[in-house]
GROMACS .gro file of C-alpha atoms in nm:
model
  220
    1MET     CA    1   0.295   1.316  -5.343
    2SER     CA    2   0.085   1.037  -5.195
    3GLN     CA    3   0.121   0.963  -4.830
    4SER     CA    4   0.232   0.613  -4.742
    5GLN     CA    5  -0.010   0.400  -4.547
    6PRO     CA    6   0.096   0.279  -4.201
    7THR     CA    7   0.204  -0.079  -4.178
    8SER     CA    8   0.008  -0.332  -3.971
    9SER     CA    9   0.277  -0.321  -3.702
   10GLN     CA   10   0.257   0.059  -3.688
   11GLN     CA   11  -0.122   0.041  -3.660
   12GLN     CA   12  -0.092  -0.214  -3.380
   13HIS     CA   13   0.159   0.007  -3.198
   14SER     CA   14  -0.072   0.307  -3.236
   15GLN     CA   15  -0.368   0.108  -3.102
   16THR     CA   16  -0.161  -0.016  -2.808
   17SER     CA   17  -0.041   0.337  -2.729
   18ASN     CA   18  -0.396   0.469  -2.743
   19SER     CA   19  -0.513   0.186  -2.519
   20LYS     CA   20  -0.242   0.263  -2.266
   21ASN     CA   21  -0.329   0.631  -2.273
   22LYS     CA   22  -0.693   0.547  -2.215
   23GLU     CA   23  -0.602   0.322  -1.919
   24GLU     CA   24  -0.387   0.597  -1.773
   25GLU     CA   25  -0.670   0.848  -1.813
   26GLU     CA   26  -0.918   0.611  -1.647
   27GLU     CA   27  -0.673   0.559  -1.362
   28GLU     CA   28  -0.628   0.934  -1.320
   29VAL     CA   29  -1.005   0.988  -1.309
   30ALA     CA   30  -1.059   0.703  -1.063
   31VAL     CA   31  -0.801   0.824  -0.810
   32VAL     CA   32  -0.932   1.091  -0.574
   33HIS     CA   33  -0.723   1.323  -0.358
   34PRO     CA   34  -0.581   1.139  -0.054
   35PRO     CA   35  -0.738   1.228   0.282
   36LYS     CA   36  -0.553   1.501   0.471
   37ILE     CA   37  -0.494   1.534   0.843
   38GLY     CA   38  -0.826   1.631   0.999
   39ASP     CA   39  -1.039   1.474   0.723
   40ARG     CA   40  -1.290   1.198   0.781
   41ALA     CA   41  -1.141   0.865   0.679
   42PRO     CA   42  -1.288   0.708   0.363
   43PRO     CA   43  -1.458   0.368   0.404
   44LEU     CA   44  -1.244   0.058   0.380
   45GLY     CA   45  -1.425  -0.067   0.072
   46ASN     CA   46  -1.790  -0.158   0.037
   47ASP     CA   47  -2.000  -0.313   0.312
   48ASP     CA   48  -1.881  -0.667   0.241
   49ASP     CA   49  -1.512  -0.567   0.230
   50ALA     CA   50  -1.529  -0.368   0.553
   51ALA     CA   51  -1.726  -0.643   0.725
   52ALA     CA   52  -1.456  -0.895   0.634
   53ALA     CA   53  -1.198  -0.678   0.809
   54GLY     CA   54  -1.435  -0.591   1.095
   55ILE     CA   55  -1.372  -0.219   1.047
   56ARG     CA   56  -1.614   0.072   1.046
   57PHE     CA   57  -1.542   0.438   1.109
   58PRO     CA   58  -1.585   0.554   1.381
   59HIS     CA   59  -1.426   0.252   1.547
   60ASP     CA   60  -1.392   0.141   1.908
   61LYS     CA   61  -1.017   0.215   1.899
   62PRO     CA   62  -0.761   0.390   1.676
   63VAL     CA   63  -0.687   0.225   1.342
   64LEU     CA   64  -0.363   0.202   1.143
   65VAL     CA   65  -0.425   0.129   0.774
   66VAL     CA   66  -0.131   0.034   0.555
   67PHE     CA   67  -0.163   0.006   0.177
   68LEU     CA   68   0.106  -0.230   0.049
   69ARG     CA   69   0.273  -0.168  -0.287
   70HIS     CA   70   0.264  -0.533  -0.394
   71CYS     CA   71   0.342  -0.872  -0.248
   72GLY     CA   72   0.707  -0.928  -0.332
   73CYS     CA   73   0.825  -0.571  -0.274
   74PRO     CA   74   1.098  -0.575  -0.004
   75PHE     CA   75   0.976  -0.245   0.141
   76ALA     CA   76   0.622  -0.381   0.163
   77GLU     CA   77   0.764  -0.680   0.350
   78LYS     CA   78   0.960  -0.459   0.590
   79THR     CA   79   0.649  -0.249   0.650
   80PHE     CA   80   0.428  -0.552   0.706
   81ARG     CA   81   0.673  -0.708   0.952
   82LEU     CA   82   0.681  -0.386   1.152
   83LEU     CA   83   0.302  -0.369   1.146
   84THR     CA   84   0.263  -0.727   1.268
   85SER     CA   85   0.505  -0.659   1.553
   86LEU     CA   86   0.314  -0.346   1.644
   87SER     CA   87  -0.017  -0.533   1.633
   88ASN     CA   88   0.117  -0.793   1.876
   89HIS     CA   89   0.235  -0.534   2.130
   90HIS     CA   90  -0.038  -0.272   2.089
   91PRO     CA   91  -0.379  -0.441   2.121
   92GLU     CA   92  -0.527  -0.095   2.182
   93VAL     CA   93  -0.470  -0.019   1.810
   94CYS     CA   94  -0.646  -0.195   1.523
   95CYS     CA   95  -0.394  -0.273   1.247
   96VAL     CA   96  -0.511  -0.324   0.889
   97ALA     CA   97  -0.306  -0.408   0.579
   98VAL     CA   98  -0.448  -0.371   0.229
   99SER     CA   99  -0.306  -0.582  -0.055
  100GLN     CA  100  -0.359  -0.540  -0.429
  101SER     CA  101  -0.230  -0.886  -0.509
  102THR     CA  102  -0.477  -1.174  -0.537
  103ARG     CA  103  -0.605  -1.349  -0.225
  104GLU     CA  104  -0.405  -1.661  -0.310
  105ASP     CA  105  -0.081  -1.470  -0.366
  106THR     CA  106  -0.139  -1.253  -0.059
  107ASP     CA  107  -0.199  -1.554   0.166
  108GLY     CA  108   0.114  -1.726   0.035
  109TRP     CA  109   0.323  -1.413   0.082
  110ILE     CA  110   0.199  -1.367   0.439
  111VAL     CA  111   0.322  -1.716   0.525
  112GLN     CA  112   0.662  -1.640   0.370
  113VAL     CA  113   0.709  -1.318   0.568
  114GLY     CA  114   0.616  -1.460   0.908
  115GLY     CA  115   0.238  -1.449   0.941
  116GLU     CA  116  -0.019  -1.178   0.997
  117TRP     CA  117  -0.035  -1.194   1.379
  118GLU     CA  118  -0.309  -0.948   1.483
  119VAL     CA  119  -0.315  -0.759   1.152
  120ARG     CA  120  -0.640  -0.771   0.958
  121VAL     CA  121  -0.571  -0.816   0.588
  122VAL     CA  122  -0.802  -0.674   0.321
  123VAL     CA  123  -0.747  -0.783  -0.040
  124HIS     CA  124  -0.845  -0.548  -0.324
  125ALA     CA  125  -0.689  -0.687  -0.641
  126GLN     CA  126  -0.881  -0.439  -0.860
  127ARG     CA  127  -0.730  -0.151  -0.657
  128GLU     CA  128  -1.053   0.049  -0.620
  129LEU     CA  129  -0.980   0.082  -0.249
  130TYR     CA  130  -0.638   0.230  -0.329
  131HIS     CA  131  -0.804   0.480  -0.561
  132ALA     CA  132  -1.057   0.578  -0.293
  133TRP     CA  133  -0.769   0.668  -0.060
  134GLY     CA  134  -0.583   0.870  -0.324
  135LEU     CA  135  -0.326   0.607  -0.422
  136GLY     CA  136  -0.268   0.560  -0.795
  137LEU     CA  137   0.015   0.439  -1.015
  138SER     CA  138   0.365   0.579  -0.983
  139SER     CA  139   0.625   0.698  -1.230
  140THR     CA  140   0.929   0.489  -1.318
  141TRP     CA  141   1.149   0.727  -1.117
  142TYR     CA  142   0.931   0.677  -0.807
  143ALA     CA  143   0.974   0.300  -0.821
  144VAL     CA  144   1.330   0.242  -0.943
  145ASN     CA  145   1.531   0.557  -0.875
  146PRO     CA  146   1.896   0.503  -0.772
  147LEU     CA  147   1.833   0.577  -0.404
  148ALA     CA  148   1.544   0.328  -0.390
  149LEU     CA  149   1.764   0.063  -0.552
  150TRP     CA  150   2.041   0.136  -0.302
  151HIS     CA  151   1.798   0.105  -0.010
  152ALA     CA  152   1.668  -0.223  -0.155
  153TRP     CA  153   2.023  -0.363  -0.169
  154LYS     CA  154   2.092  -0.237   0.184
  155LEU     CA  155   1.770  -0.392   0.317
  156GLY     CA  156   1.866  -0.723   0.161
  157THR     CA  157   2.225  -0.731   0.283
  158GLU     CA  158   2.152  -0.602   0.634
  159GLU     CA  159   1.816  -0.764   0.711
  160GLY     CA  160   1.785  -1.043   0.456
  161ILE     CA  161   1.473  -0.891   0.300
  162TRP     CA  162   1.497  -0.922  -0.077
  163ASN     CA  163   1.256  -0.885  -0.363
  164ARG     CA  164   1.031  -1.191  -0.397
  165ASN     CA  165   0.859  -1.329  -0.706
  166ALA     CA  166   0.511  -1.183  -0.741
  167GLU     CA  167   0.251  -1.337  -0.971
  168SER     CA  168  -0.003  -1.057  -0.927
  169GLY     CA  169  -0.030  -0.691  -0.832
  170SER     CA  170   0.110  -0.384  -1.003
  171ARG     CA  171   0.471  -0.296  -0.927
  172TRP     CA  172   0.384   0.064  -1.009
  173GLN     CA  173   0.125   0.097  -0.735
  174ILE     CA  174   0.187   0.372  -0.480
  175GLY     CA  175   0.169   0.258  -0.120
  176GLY     CA  176   0.069   0.459   0.184
  177ALA     CA  177  -0.024   0.450   0.551
  178PHE     CA  178  -0.283   0.634   0.758
  179GLY     CA  179  -0.360   0.668   1.128
  180ILE     CA  180  -0.728   0.717   1.211
  181ASP     CA  181  -0.854   0.798   1.559
  182ALA     CA  182  -1.154   0.631   1.722
  183GLU     CA  183  -1.380   0.907   1.590
  184GLY     CA  184  -1.286   0.821   1.232
  185VAL     CA  185  -1.064   1.125   1.172
  186VAL     CA  186  -0.727   1.098   0.995
  187ARG     CA  187  -0.453   1.207   1.236
  188TRP     CA  188  -0.140   1.087   1.056
  189GLY     CA  189   0.000   0.961   0.729
  190GLY     CA  190  -0.053   0.984   0.355
  191PRO     CA  191   0.083   0.837   0.032
  192ALA     CA  192   0.442   0.711   0.041
  193ALA     CA  193   0.679   0.970  -0.108
  194SER     CA  194   0.883   0.698  -0.280
  195ALA     CA  195   0.883   0.321  -0.327
  196ASP     CA  196   1.143   0.270  -0.054
  197GLU     CA  197   0.955   0.464   0.215
  198VAL     CA  198   0.877   0.264   0.531
  199PRO     CA  199   0.620   0.426   0.762
  200ASP     CA  200   0.734   0.567   1.095
  201PHE     CA  201   0.489   0.385   1.322
  202ARG     CA  202   0.631   0.555   1.629
  203GLU     CA  203   0.509   0.887   1.488
  204ALA     CA  204   0.179   0.725   1.398
  205LEU     CA  205   0.116   0.610   1.754
  206ARG     CA  206   0.216   0.949   1.890
  207ALA     CA  207  -0.035   1.119   1.659
  208LEU     CA  208  -0.303   0.879   1.778
  209GLY     CA  209  -0.226   0.949   2.145
  210VAL     CA  210  -0.091   0.599   2.208
  211ASP     CA  211   0.218   0.537   2.420
  212TRP     CA  212   0.482   0.363   2.212
  213VAL     CA  213   0.600   0.025   2.339
  214SER     CA  214   0.935  -0.086   2.198
  215PRO     CA  215   0.957  -0.466   2.181
  216ARG     CA  216   1.317  -0.571   2.153
  217GLY     CA  217   1.449  -0.471   1.813
  218SER     CA  218   1.112  -0.459   1.637
  219LEU     CA  219   1.030  -0.091   1.586
  220SER     CA  220   1.365   0.072   1.642
   0.00000   0.00000   0.00000
């Protein structure tokens, strides 16, 4: 019995599936293990990228680095607002936010969420910097599990922070936050355990040996 030939649509589906698998494999290869507590912090990009943010390790003061999921994510917005508040009240700490949306979209989003204050923003739309810090793409469950959706609704109803339209950046990107001491050693943080995780910056400052200042209502 002769075997039927696949239709053009089936061939296209097969090619698309293979392409996706190849992309996933390339992503898996590109992403290294995230730095652990006690490890030397990876560079913040190449020389030009790091120079734009004014960051080198070791640094003249502790550094908080936050990798945002994508511009438009309500938990990224909550995290960024907390980071900007911290940057304004803790000049002894260098605060850096990394975005994987385009520069144009990142700049527009920053205006929408209240400005960057003293946070230095690094844009890496190709996500190589995320990969170098051990942050790859997430599963569907990581991003849209029932608890994350509940927390998103709660964040919107209680704080007015809702999902925003995003023209760029992967919604499947894993976020994370790291605290690095002045010697360039990671003392706190790691990849976010779920999409709705907001970093505990009080713990970050404690790990970096910095006294926590609580501006009214900002980091509570």
